[in-house]
PDB file of C-alpha atoms in Angstrom:
ATOM      1  CA  MET A   1       0.000   0.000   0.000  1.00 79.00           C
ATOM      2  CA  SER A   2       1.292   3.450  -0.919  1.00 89.00           C
ATOM      3  CA  PRO A   3       2.087   5.716   2.038  1.00 97.00           C
ATOM      4  CA  THR A   4      -0.490   8.355   2.867  1.00 98.00           C
ATOM      5  CA  CYS A   5       0.567  11.992   2.570  1.00 98.00           C
ATOM      6  CA  ALA A   6      -0.492  15.104   4.490  1.00 98.00           C
ATOM      7  CA  ILE A   7       0.329  18.764   3.902  1.00 98.00           C
ATOM      8  CA  THR A   8       1.378  20.902   6.870  1.00 98.00           C
ATOM      9  CA  ILE A   9       1.666  24.690   6.927  1.00 98.00           C
ATOM     10  CA  THR A  10       2.584  27.171   9.635  1.00 97.00           C
ATOM     11  CA  THR A  11       1.387  30.763   9.291  1.00 96.00           C
ATOM     12  CA  HIS A  12       1.703  34.089  11.113  1.00 94.00           C
ATOM     13  CA  ASN A  13      -0.331  37.086   9.943  1.00 94.00           C
ATOM     14  CA  ARG A  14      -0.124  36.316   6.219  1.00 94.00           C
ATOM     15  CA  ARG A  15      -3.719  35.437   5.428  1.00 95.00           C
ATOM     16  CA  GLU A  16      -3.564  36.590   1.794  1.00 94.00           C
ATOM     17  CA  ASP A  17      -0.538  34.397   1.123  1.00 95.00           C
ATOM     18  CA  LEU A  18      -2.171  31.471   2.886  1.00 96.00           C
ATOM     19  CA  SER A  19      -5.328  31.955   0.811  1.00 97.00           C
ATOM     20  CA  ARG A  20      -3.344  31.729  -2.419  1.00 97.00           C
ATOM     21  CA  THR A  21      -1.574  28.598  -1.178  1.00 97.00           C
ATOM     22  CA  LEU A  22      -4.759  26.821  -0.112  1.00 98.00           C
ATOM     23  CA  GLU A  23      -6.410  27.693  -3.424  1.00 97.00           C
ATOM     24  CA  ALA A  24      -3.423  26.144  -5.242  1.00 97.00           C
ATOM     25  CA  LEU A  25      -3.733  23.006  -3.121  1.00 98.00           C
ATOM     26  CA  THR A  26      -7.322  22.477  -4.330  1.00 97.00           C
ATOM     27  CA  ARG A  27      -5.853  21.777  -7.784  1.00 97.00           C
ATOM     28  CA  LEU A  28      -3.902  18.738  -6.587  1.00 98.00           C
ATOM     29  CA  THR A  29      -5.153  15.375  -7.846  1.00 98.00           C
ATOM     30  CA  PRO A  30      -5.296  13.284  -5.799  1.00 98.00           C
ATOM     31  CA  GLN A  31      -5.761  15.445  -2.745  1.00 98.00           C
ATOM     32  CA  PRO A  32      -3.581  14.951   0.350  1.00 98.00           C
ATOM     33  CA  THR A  33      -5.108  12.767   3.040  1.00 98.00           C
ATOM     34  CA  GLU A  34      -5.209  15.816   5.309  1.00 98.00           C
ATOM     35  CA  ILE A  35      -4.181  19.472   5.404  1.00 98.00           C
ATOM     36  CA  LEU A  36      -3.084  20.906   8.735  1.00 98.00           C
ATOM     37  CA  VAL A  37      -2.354  24.580   9.439  1.00 98.00           C
ATOM     38  CA  ALA A  38      -0.736  25.987  12.579  1.00 98.00           C
ATOM     39  CA  VAL A  39      -2.134  29.470  13.172  1.00 97.00           C
ATOM     40  CA  ASP A  40       0.751  30.843  15.197  1.00 96.00           C
ATOM     41  CA  GLY A  41      -0.242  33.944  17.132  1.00 94.00           C
ATOM     42  CA  CYS A  42      -2.175  35.456  14.224  1.00 94.00           C
ATOM     43  CA  THR A  43      -4.024  38.719  14.851  1.00 94.00           C
ATOM     44  CA  ASP A  44      -5.450  39.090  11.327  1.00 93.00           C
ATOM     45  CA  GLY A  45      -8.457  36.787  11.724  1.00 95.00           C
ATOM     46  CA  THR A  46      -6.787  33.815  10.059  1.00 96.00           C
ATOM     47  CA  ALA A  47      -8.324  31.183  12.347  1.00 96.00           C
ATOM     48  CA  ASP A  48     -11.926  32.375  11.871  1.00 96.00           C
ATOM     49  CA  TRP A  49     -11.390  32.762   8.132  1.00 97.00           C
ATOM     50  CA  LEU A  50     -10.076  29.200   7.883  1.00 97.00           C
ATOM     51  CA  ARG A  51     -13.047  27.793   9.801  1.00 97.00           C
ATOM     52  CA  THR A  52     -15.418  29.518   7.389  1.00 97.00           C
ATOM     53  CA  SER A  53     -13.610  29.191   4.068  1.00 97.00           C
ATOM     54  CA  TYR A  54     -11.772  25.885   4.514  1.00 97.00           C
ATOM     55  CA  PRO A  55     -13.653  23.793   7.088  1.00 96.00           C
ATOM     56  CA  GLN A  56     -11.871  20.648   5.872  1.00 96.00           C
ATOM     57  CA  VAL A  57      -8.511  22.030   7.052  1.00 97.00           C
ATOM     58  CA  ARG A  58      -7.414  20.983  10.538  1.00 97.00           C
ATOM     59  CA  ILE A  59      -6.129  23.995  12.444  1.00 97.00           C
ATOM     60  CA  LEU A  60      -3.936  24.321  15.511  1.00 97.00           C
ATOM     61  CA  VAL A  61      -4.345  27.734  17.103  1.00 96.00           C
ATOM     62  CA  HIS A  62      -1.710  29.464  19.243  1.00 95.00           C
ATOM     63  CA  GLU A  63      -3.010  32.595  20.944  1.00 93.00           C
ATOM     64  CA  HIS A  64       0.605  33.787  21.150  1.00 92.00           C
ATOM     65  CA  SER A  65       3.372  33.025  18.683  1.00 91.00           C
ATOM     66  CA  PHE A  66       5.329  29.899  19.624  1.00 91.00           C
ATOM     67  CA  GLY A  67       7.566  30.098  16.536  1.00 92.00           C
ATOM     68  CA  SER A  68       7.659  28.123  13.320  1.00 94.00           C
ATOM     69  CA  ILE A  69       9.677  25.231  14.784  1.00 96.00           C
ATOM     70  CA  PRO A  70       7.365  24.330  17.699  1.00 96.00           C
ATOM     71  CA  SER A  71       4.486  24.764  15.247  1.00 97.00           C
ATOM     72  CA  ARG A  72       6.006  22.278  12.805  1.00 97.00           C
ATOM     73  CA  ASN A  73       6.572  19.805  15.644  1.00 98.00           C
ATOM     74  CA  GLU A  74       2.912  20.113  16.633  1.00 97.00           C
ATOM     75  CA  LEU A  75       1.764  19.653  13.060  1.00 98.00           C
ATOM     76  CA  ALA A  76       3.821  16.470  12.707  1.00 98.00           C
ATOM     77  CA  ALA A  77       2.454  15.154  16.002  1.00 97.00           C
ATOM     78  CA  ALA A  78      -1.143  15.918  14.992  1.00 98.00           C
ATOM     79  CA  SER A  79      -0.864  14.307  11.569  1.00 98.00           C
ATOM     80  CA  THR A  80      -2.029  10.716  11.107  1.00 97.00           C
ATOM     81  CA  SER A  81      -0.384  10.254   7.689  1.00 98.00           C
ATOM     82  CA  ASP A  82       2.760   8.299   6.824  1.00 98.00           C
ATOM     83  CA  LEU A  83       4.361  11.337   5.195  1.00 98.00           C
ATOM     84  CA  PHE A  84       3.920  15.049   5.664  1.00 98.00           C
ATOM     85  CA  VAL A  85       4.802  17.749   3.174  1.00 98.00           C
ATOM     86  CA  SER A  86       6.167  20.823   4.932  1.00 98.00           C
ATOM     87  CA  LEU A  87       5.258  24.139   3.295  1.00 97.00           C
ATOM     88  CA  ASP A  88       5.351  27.825   4.155  1.00 95.00           C
ATOM     89  CA  ASP A  89       2.134  29.798   3.861  1.00 95.00           C
ATOM     90  CA  ASP A  90       3.524  31.319   0.644  1.00 95.00           C
ATOM     91  CA  SER A  91       4.674  28.084  -1.049  1.00 96.00           C
ATOM     92  CA  TYR A  92       2.841  25.266  -2.839  1.00 97.00           C
ATOM     93  CA  PRO A  93       3.484  22.432  -5.336  1.00 98.00           C
ATOM     94  CA  LEU A  94       3.225  23.177  -9.046  1.00 96.00           C
ATOM     95  CA  ASP A  95       2.633  19.604 -10.236  1.00 96.00           C
ATOM     96  CA  PRO A  96      -1.053  18.536 -10.052  1.00 97.00           C
ATOM     97  CA  ASP A  97      -0.022  14.916  -9.353  1.00 98.00           C
ATOM     98  CA  PHE A  98       2.440  15.986  -6.662  1.00 98.00           C
ATOM     99  CA  ILE A  99       0.859  13.890  -3.877  1.00 98.00           C
ATOM    100  CA  SER A 100       0.877  10.589  -5.761  1.00 98.00           C
ATOM    101  CA  ARG A 101       4.440  11.131  -6.994  1.00 98.00           C
ATOM    102  CA  VAL A 102       5.702  11.939  -3.483  1.00 98.00           C
ATOM    103  CA  SER A 103       3.985   8.820  -2.182  1.00 98.00           C
ATOM    104  CA  ASP A 104       5.593   6.720  -4.942  1.00 98.00           C
ATOM    105  CA  LEU A 105       9.004   8.261  -4.256  1.00 98.00           C
ATOM    106  CA  PHE A 106       8.951   7.203  -0.610  1.00 98.00           C
ATOM    107  CA  SER A 107       7.399   3.831  -1.411  1.00 97.00           C
ATOM    108  CA  GLN A 108      10.208   3.056  -3.848  1.00 96.00           C
ATOM    109  CA  ASN A 109      12.922   4.332  -1.478  1.00 95.00           C
ATOM    110  CA  PRO A 110      12.335   2.797   1.976  1.00 94.00           C
ATOM    111  CA  HIS A 111      15.478   4.408   3.419  1.00 94.00           C
ATOM    112  CA  LEU A 112      14.410   7.925   2.428  1.00 96.00           C
ATOM    113  CA  ALA A 113      13.649  10.216   5.385  1.00 97.00           C
ATOM    114  CA  VAL A 114      13.408  13.627   3.678  1.00 98.00           C
ATOM    115  CA  ALA A 115      12.845  14.659   0.080  1.00 98.00           C
ATOM    116  CA  SER A 116      13.460  18.298  -0.779  1.00 97.00           C
ATOM    117  CA  PHE A 117      12.290  19.970  -3.959  1.00 98.00           C
ATOM    118  CA  PRO A 118      13.597  22.852  -6.074  1.00 96.00           C
ATOM    119  CA  GLN A 119      11.730  26.115  -5.754  1.00 95.00           C
ATOM    120  CA  ARG A 120      10.689  28.746  -8.223  1.00 94.00           C
ATOM    121  CA  SER A 121      11.174  31.638  -5.843  1.00 92.00           C
ATOM    122  CA  ASP A 122      10.900  35.406  -6.066  1.00 87.00           C
ATOM    123  CA  GLU A 123      13.962  35.475  -3.808  1.00 84.00           C
ATOM    124  CA  PHE A 124      15.963  34.111  -6.752  1.00 85.00           C
ATOM    125  CA  PRO A 125      14.377  35.535  -9.941  1.00 86.00           C
ATOM    126  CA  GLU A 126      16.439  33.301 -12.230  1.00 91.00           C
ATOM    127  CA  SER A 127      14.650  30.261 -10.780  1.00 89.00           C
ATOM    128  CA  LEU A 128      11.300  31.517 -12.099  1.00 88.00           C
ATOM    129  CA  THR A 129      12.274  30.714 -15.701  1.00 89.00           C
ATOM    130  CA  SER A 130      14.697  27.836 -15.134  1.00 87.00           C
ATOM    131  CA  VAL A 131      13.940  24.704 -17.168  1.00 82.00           C
ATOM    132  CA  ASP A 132      16.558  22.420 -15.634  1.00 85.00           C
ATOM    133  CA  PHE A 133      16.916  21.900 -11.884  1.00 91.00           C
ATOM    134  CA  GLY A 134      19.623  19.260 -12.278  1.00 91.00           C
ATOM    135  CA  SER A 135      19.714  15.624 -11.222  1.00 93.00           C
ATOM    136  CA  PRO A 136      18.746  13.939  -7.931  1.00 95.00           C
ATOM    137  CA  LEU A 137      21.304  14.352  -5.153  1.00 96.00           C
ATOM    138  CA  PHE A 138      21.826  13.169  -1.595  1.00 97.00           C
ATOM    139  CA  VAL A 139      22.217  16.336   0.473  1.00 97.00           C
ATOM    140  CA  GLY A 140      22.920  17.543   4.003  1.00 97.00           C
ATOM    141  CA  SER A 141      20.028  19.966   4.406  1.00 97.00           C
ATOM    142  CA  TYR A 142      16.698  21.043   2.954  1.00 98.00           C
ATOM    143  CA  ALA A 143      14.096  23.831   3.225  1.00 96.00           C
ATOM    144  CA  ASN A 144      10.849  23.469   5.175  1.00 96.00           C
ATOM    145  CA  SER A 145       9.148  25.657   2.576  1.00 95.00           C
ATOM    146  CA  GLY A 146       9.171  22.629   0.268  1.00 96.00           C
ATOM    147  CA  ALA A 147      10.038  19.189   1.642  1.00 98.00           C
ATOM    148  CA  ALA A 148       8.381  15.844   2.332  1.00 98.00           C
ATOM    149  CA  ILE A 149       9.277  13.956   5.510  1.00 98.00           C
ATOM    150  CA  ARG A 150       8.668  10.397   6.676  1.00 98.00           C
ATOM    151  CA  ARG A 151       6.718  10.936   9.891  1.00 98.00           C
ATOM    152  CA  SER A 152       7.953   7.780  11.652  1.00 97.00           C
ATOM    153  CA  VAL A 153      11.578   8.888  11.238  1.00 97.00           C
ATOM    154  CA  PHE A 154      10.738  12.407  12.357  1.00 98.00           C
ATOM    155  CA  HIS A 155       9.302  11.085  15.612  1.00 97.00           C
ATOM    156  CA  LYS A 156      11.999   8.456  16.101  1.00 97.00           C
ATOM    157  CA  LEU A 157      14.750  11.078  15.878  1.00 97.00           C
ATOM    158  CA  GLY A 158      12.940  13.529  18.153  1.00 97.00           C
ATOM    159  CA  GLY A 159      11.698  16.128  15.673  1.00 97.00           C
ATOM    160  CA  TYR A 160      13.082  19.664  15.847  1.00 98.00           C
ATOM    161  CA  PRO A 161      14.456  21.365  18.978  1.00 97.00           C
ATOM    162  CA  ASP A 162      11.522  23.527  20.118  1.00 95.00           C
ATOM    163  CA  PHE A 163      13.802  26.112  21.688  1.00 96.00           C
ATOM    164  CA  PHE A 164      15.336  26.985  18.303  1.00 96.00           C
ATOM    165  CA  PHE A 165      12.050  28.911  17.671  1.00 94.00           C
ATOM    166  CA  HIS A 166      12.913  29.631  14.030  1.00 92.00           C
ATOM    167  CA  ALA A 167      15.790  28.782  11.637  1.00 94.00           C
ATOM    168  CA  TYR A 168      18.427  26.057  11.275  1.00 97.00           C
ATOM    169  CA  GLU A 169      16.119  23.199  12.244  1.00 97.00           C
ATOM    170  CA  GLU A 170      16.558  21.617   8.800  1.00 98.00           C
ATOM    171  CA  PRO A 171      20.340  21.042   8.791  1.00 98.00           C
ATOM    172  CA  ASP A 172      20.174  19.910  12.432  1.00 98.00           C
ATOM    173  CA  PHE A 173      17.542  17.287  11.567  1.00 98.00           C
ATOM    174  CA  ALA A 174      19.319  16.293   8.347  1.00 98.00           C
ATOM    175  CA  LEU A 175      22.479  15.690  10.388  1.00 98.00           C
ATOM    176  CA  ARG A 176      20.618  13.298  12.675  1.00 97.00           C
ATOM    177  CA  CYS A 177      19.016  11.574   9.695  1.00 96.00           C
ATOM    178  CA  VAL A 178      22.221  10.867   7.815  1.00 95.00           C
ATOM    179  CA  ALA A 179      24.077   9.927  11.005  1.00 94.00           C
ATOM    180  CA  ALA A 180      21.433   7.242  11.557  1.00 94.00           C
ATOM    181  CA  GLY A 181      21.685   6.061   7.951  1.00 93.00           C
ATOM    182  CA  TRP A 182      18.510   7.707   6.679  1.00 95.00           C
ATOM    183  CA  GLN A 183      18.673   9.477   3.335  1.00 96.00           C
ATOM    184  CA  VAL A 184      17.981  13.151   2.643  1.00 97.00           C
ATOM    185  CA  ARG A 185      17.463  13.611  -1.071  1.00 97.00           C
ATOM    186  CA  HIS A 186      17.004  16.573  -3.372  1.00 97.00           C
ATOM    187  CA  GLU A 187      14.425  15.521  -5.961  1.00 97.00           C
ATOM    188  CA  PRO A 188      14.296  17.936  -8.951  1.00 96.00           C
ATOM    189  CA  SER A 189      11.445  16.191 -10.780  1.00 95.00           C
ATOM    190  CA  LEU A 190       8.895  17.966  -8.547  1.00 97.00           C
ATOM    191  CA  VAL A 191       8.840  21.742  -8.139  1.00 97.00           C
ATOM    192  CA  ILE A 192       7.558  24.139  -5.474  1.00 97.00           C
ATOM    193  CA  ARG A 193       6.413  27.688  -6.185  1.00 96.00           C
ATOM    194  CA  HIS A 194       7.642  29.928  -3.363  1.00 94.00           C
ATOM    195  CA  HIS A 195       6.409  33.494  -3.561  1.00 91.00           C
ATOM    196  CA  PHE A 196       8.702  34.442  -0.663  1.00 70.00           C
ATOM    197  CA  THR A 197       6.658  37.357   0.613  1.00 69.00           C
ATOM    198  CA  LEU A 198       8.536  39.978   2.612  1.00 64.00           C
ATOM    199  CA  ALA A 199       5.719  40.233   5.173  1.00 60.00           C
ATOM    200  CA  GLN A 200       6.870  39.135   8.643  1.00 60.00           C
ATOM    201  CA  ARG A 201      10.458  38.728   7.392  1.00 69.00           C
ATOM    202  CA  ASN A 202      13.504  40.504   8.808  1.00 86.00           C
ATOM    203  CA  GLU A 203      16.895  39.581   7.338  1.00 91.00           C
ATOM    204  CA  LEU A 204      18.962  40.683  10.314  1.00 94.00           C
ATOM    205  CA  ARG A 205      16.717  38.895  12.804  1.00 93.00           C
ATOM    206  CA  THR A 206      16.776  35.732  10.711  1.00 93.00           C
ATOM    207  CA  HIS A 207      20.577  35.869  10.493  1.00 96.00           C
ATOM    208  CA  GLN A 208      20.871  36.204  14.261  1.00 96.00           C
ATOM    209  CA  ARG A 209      18.522  33.278  14.893  1.00 96.00           C
ATOM    210  CA  HIS A 210      20.275  31.165  12.277  1.00 97.00           C
ATOM    211  CA  ALA A 211      23.700  31.933  13.758  1.00 97.00           C
ATOM    212  CA  ARG A 212      22.541  31.245  17.322  1.00 98.00           C
ATOM    213  CA  ASN A 213      20.850  27.973  16.390  1.00 98.00           C
ATOM    214  CA  GLU A 214      23.803  26.839  14.288  1.00 98.00           C
ATOM    215  CA  LEU A 215      26.013  27.216  17.356  1.00 98.00           C
ATOM    216  CA  TRP A 216      23.447  25.447  19.533  1.00 98.00           C
ATOM    217  CA  SER A 217      23.375  22.570  17.060  1.00 98.00           C
ATOM    218  CA  VAL A 218      27.136  22.211  17.448  1.00 98.00           C
ATOM    219  CA  LEU A 219      26.703  22.042  21.220  1.00 98.00           C
ATOM    220  CA  LEU A 220      23.941  19.461  20.863  1.00 98.00           C
ATOM    221  CA  ARG A 221      25.529  17.163  18.280  1.00 98.00           C
ATOM    222  CA  CYS A 222      29.288  17.640  17.890  1.00 98.00           C
ATOM    223  CA  PRO A 223      31.521  15.278  19.919  1.00 98.00           C
ATOM    224  CA  MET A 224      34.502  16.269  22.020  1.00 97.00           C
ATOM    225  CA  PRO A 225      37.111  17.598  21.503  1.00 97.00           C
ATOM    226  CA  GLN A 226      36.117  18.762  18.012  1.00 98.00           C
ATOM    227  CA  LEU A 227      33.259  20.786  19.506  1.00 98.00           C
ATOM    228  CA  PHE A 228      35.499  23.664  20.606  1.00 97.00           C
ATOM    229  CA  ALA A 229      37.136  24.229  17.220  1.00 98.00           C
ATOM    230  CA  LEU A 230      33.888  23.912  15.304  1.00 98.00           C
ATOM    231  CA  ALA A 231      32.019  26.266  17.650  1.00 98.00           C
ATOM    232  CA  LEU A 232      34.740  28.909  17.222  1.00 98.00           C
ATOM    233  CA  PHE A 233      34.686  28.429  13.456  1.00 97.00           C
ATOM    234  CA  ARG A 234      30.902  28.899  13.350  1.00 97.00           C
ATOM    235  CA  LEU A 235      31.094  32.060  15.443  1.00 97.00           C
ATOM    236  CA  LEU A 236      33.855  33.608  13.321  1.00 97.00           C
ATOM    237  CA  ARG A 237      32.186  32.663  10.051  1.00 97.00           C
ATOM    238  CA  GLN A 238      28.891  34.255  11.099  1.00 97.00           C
ATOM    239  CA  PHE A 239      30.694  37.405  12.205  1.00 97.00           C
ATOM    240  CA  GLY A 240      32.456  37.494   8.834  1.00 97.00           C
ATOM    241  CA  TYR A 241      29.097  37.336   7.080  1.00 97.00           C
ATOM    242  CA  ALA A 242      27.719  40.146   9.243  1.00 97.00           C
ATOM    243  CA  TRP A 243      30.823  42.234   8.571  1.00 97.00           C
ATOM    244  CA  LYS A 244      30.257  41.901   4.837  1.00 97.00           C
ATOM    245  CA  ARG A 245      26.679  43.124   5.267  1.00 96.00           C
ATOM    246  CA  GLY A 246      27.927  46.336   6.864  1.00 96.00           C
ATOM    247  CA  PRO A 247      28.809  48.022  10.183  1.00 95.00           C
ATOM    248  CA  HIS A 248      25.216  47.969  11.438  1.00 95.00           C
ATOM    249  CA  TRP A 249      25.012  44.196  11.107  1.00 96.00           C
ATOM    250  CA  ALA A 250      28.442  43.667  12.685  1.00 96.00           C
ATOM    251  CA  ALA A 251      27.540  45.891  15.634  1.00 97.00           C
ATOM    252  CA  GLN A 252      24.443  43.739  16.289  1.00 97.00           C
ATOM    253  CA  GLU A 253      26.366  40.430  16.524  1.00 97.00           C
ATOM    254  CA  PRO A 254      26.726  40.516  20.351  1.00 97.00           C
ATOM    255  CA  LYS A 255      22.941  40.193  20.623  1.00 96.00           C
ATOM    256  CA  TRP A 256      22.959  36.627  19.360  1.00 97.00           C
ATOM    257  CA  TRP A 257      26.169  35.834  21.255  1.00 97.00           C
ATOM    258  CA  VAL A 258      24.364  36.660  24.497  1.00 97.00           C
ATOM    259  CA  ALA A 259      21.317  34.635  23.441  1.00 97.00           C
ATOM    260  CA  ALA A 260      23.550  31.694  22.557  1.00 97.00           C
ATOM    261  CA  LEU A 261      25.279  31.819  25.927  1.00 97.00           C
ATOM    262  CA  GLN A 262      21.932  31.838  27.712  1.00 97.00           C
ATOM    263  CA  GLY A 263      20.957  28.648  25.891  1.00 97.00           C
ATOM    264  CA  ILE A 264      24.069  26.635  26.740  1.00 97.00           C
ATOM    265  CA  PRO A 265      22.579  24.925  29.856  1.00 97.00           C
ATOM    266  CA  ARG A 266      19.613  23.704  27.824  1.00 97.00           C
ATOM    267  CA  CYS A 267      21.861  22.480  25.005  1.00 98.00           C
ATOM    268  CA  TRP A 268      23.990  20.588  27.518  1.00 97.00           C
ATOM    269  CA  LYS A 269      20.883  19.049  29.092  1.00 97.00           C
ATOM    270  CA  TYR A 270      19.693  17.653  25.760  1.00 97.00           C
ATOM    271  CA  ARG A 271      23.115  16.989  24.263  1.00 98.00           C
ATOM    272  CA  GLN A 272      23.340  13.841  22.110  1.00 97.00           C
ATOM    273  CA  PRO A 273      26.753  13.834  20.424  1.00 98.00           C
ATOM    274  CA  ILE A 274      27.190  12.037  17.112  1.00 97.00           C
ATOM    275  CA  PRO A 275      30.368  10.045  16.366  1.00 96.00           C
ATOM    276  CA  TRP A 276      32.912  12.298  14.710  1.00 97.00           C
ATOM    277  CA  SER A 277      33.267  10.088  11.633  1.00 94.00           C
ATOM    278  CA  ARG A 278      29.585  10.594  10.813  1.00 94.00           C
ATOM    279  CA  TYR A 279      29.516  14.243  11.853  1.00 97.00           C
ATOM    280  CA  ARG A 280      32.484  14.939   9.595  1.00 96.00           C
ATOM    281  CA  ALA A 281      30.871  13.012   6.733  1.00 95.00           C
ATOM    282  CA  TRP A 282      27.776  15.210   7.105  1.00 97.00           C
ATOM    283  CA  LEU A 283      29.906  18.374   7.050  1.00 97.00           C
ATOM    284  CA  MET A 284      31.396  17.181   3.771  1.00 96.00           C
ATOM    285  CA  LEU A 285      27.944  16.273   2.420  1.00 97.00           C
ATOM    286  CA  VAL A 286      26.694  19.835   3.006  1.00 96.00           C
ATOM    287  CA  ARG A 287      29.518  21.107   0.797  1.00 95.00           C
ATOM    288  CA  GLN A 288      29.633  18.253  -1.710  1.00 96.00           C
ATOM    289  CA  PRO A 289      26.325  16.434  -2.309  1.00 96.00           C
ATOM    290  CA  ILE A 290      26.480  12.757  -3.258  1.00 96.00           C
ATOM    291  CA  HIS A 291      25.295  11.577  -6.673  1.00 94.00           C
ATOM    292  CA  THR A 292      25.123   7.802  -6.327  1.00 92.00           C
ATOM    293  CA  GLU A 293      23.425   5.325  -4.010  1.00 90.00           C
ATOM    294  CA  SER A 294      26.601   3.267  -3.642  1.00 90.00           C
ATOM    295  CA  GLU A 295      28.629   6.266  -2.450  1.00 91.00           C
ATOM    296  CA  TRP A 296      25.880   7.158   0.019  1.00 90.00           C
ATOM    297  CA  THR A 297      25.766   3.645   1.446  1.00 87.00           C
ATOM    298  CA  ALA A 298      29.560   3.515   1.771  1.00 86.00           C
ATOM    299  CA  LYS A 299      29.555   6.686   3.889  1.00 85.00           C
ATOM    300  CA  PHE A 300      26.371   6.415   5.913  1.00 83.00           C
ATOM    301  CA  GLY A 301      25.030   2.861   5.718  1.00 75.00           C
ATOM    302  CA  ARG A 302      21.291   2.204   5.855  1.00 68.00           C
ATOM    303  CA  GLY A 303      18.465   3.286   8.067  1.00 62.00           C
ATOM    304  CA  LEU A 304      15.891   0.758   9.240  1.00 60.00           C
ATOM    305  CA  PRO A 305      12.615   0.856   7.245  1.00 57.00           C
TER     306      PRO A 305
END
């Protein structure tokens, strides 16, 4: 039997974008087994609008914003499907048969944990007219604005760290997947349209959260003694990026340093280091994706279906 497939979306005060996405989802054939939306601290009437306009959608309502990461964890926990497709409220599949093809992809690849898809995104205008998104690759990260995830693996590996709030949950989860032998694959045969609205986005804030969470991931996953060198490298690299963006960005870097320091006790409490051989292999995978199944198996082995 083919695995069932849900669609999960988290939203915060972007009702117009969500409306466009849900309208696009009505064109999918077959339909997903369920659509779940986390209404995360919305003050624009999103929850009431959903109840009226899309009563078939299951909604999880947060009176105050919990963040995209806790919301995605809740969506995965609430889903009853074998797979869940993670979208943003401004992204949706372009292929009408997307659901059946995702289901077939996971059915034919029992060691696949995450499938990511190329995006036609306003953030990268050249992608809007691209006709070739390359060949399938095994990769070390993905984007939650367009990815399908095997729910059993997501739960087995513990989902995302809630305290990350937003950003960097994807590479942290991909690391745990590949370390356990589960595959993360970029599948270019299916495409996501990502409008990438600027509403509720702040580049500097996102950078600071990404940098903080990247460091926290090192504390959570990297073994000793390599942890110290890698943590310093991450800090210096993020400062270098901020410096390139200008004096204002560089002057704001201490804000995330302080936030990162405050989170160290929690990281240490939940620390689950990964053997260095696998951690290093993942670092290399992020930089150099793998093209063949045999090379993947040689480096990471197999997960358990």
